[in-house]
C-alpha cells in the first residue's frame, strides 16, 4: 500500500516562512506528478503547486513568486517552500501523487496525504 506522509505545518506570523515536506512510501514504480493542494474552512480544495517527474511546475496565481515546489524523484519526495506567508494562506495542505504506478504494468493511482495544518497569524 502506498502512503504519503506530510510534515512541516504549523503556526507562523504573516510574512514568515514554512517548508512542507511529503514522502511517498510503499512499492512505487513511478509517479507522474506530485503536488500540494489546500483547503481553507468553508472553501473547496484548490491546487497550490504541482511538479511533474520532468520538473515542469505549475502554481496557483495566488502563490506565484512566494512558493517554490521541488521534488526528488529518486526518493519520491516533494517539498513546498512557502515565503511571505499571508493570513489567507491559512489552510490544511494536502500532498498529492497523481498517476502513480506500483509496477510497470499496474494501473494508475491517485494518492492523498492526510493533510497538515498551516496557520498564518496577522
Steps between C-alpha positions, in 0.01 A plus 500: 500500500629845410485778755587868493626644825513878540692708748588862565172674567449731792433852617690792353461875496414686183811555294664189635602177330427131527615192317268207440636158415331187374642153461338216310556155642418152378556324174532772238608467139430854385307814582406739223422809702523592865344806647347691783138596540337696778158536649398791716193485723184530295688489171571240236833326475724679253828434329793689651790362299592190304811359338540224245769237499671708233505807720222698337326710763161661534392751763179662605505870415459586867833339595719578199821667604454396864488120493747259343437133440779248464523127460744214540394228258743245640361540851138561398485817703356842432548822693334837504691803615258774602629854544324828575208315647167676529201433725308387192751216460353342812367157407555129525760408241480163331771318310391328181656238275334479161528212251703287739585148393616223727648303210557548129171334410281607790216744476538864583412614850440834663613520862443768762673576824315557824556874497702742710366823645663831419382798701620850420425763761466868417 
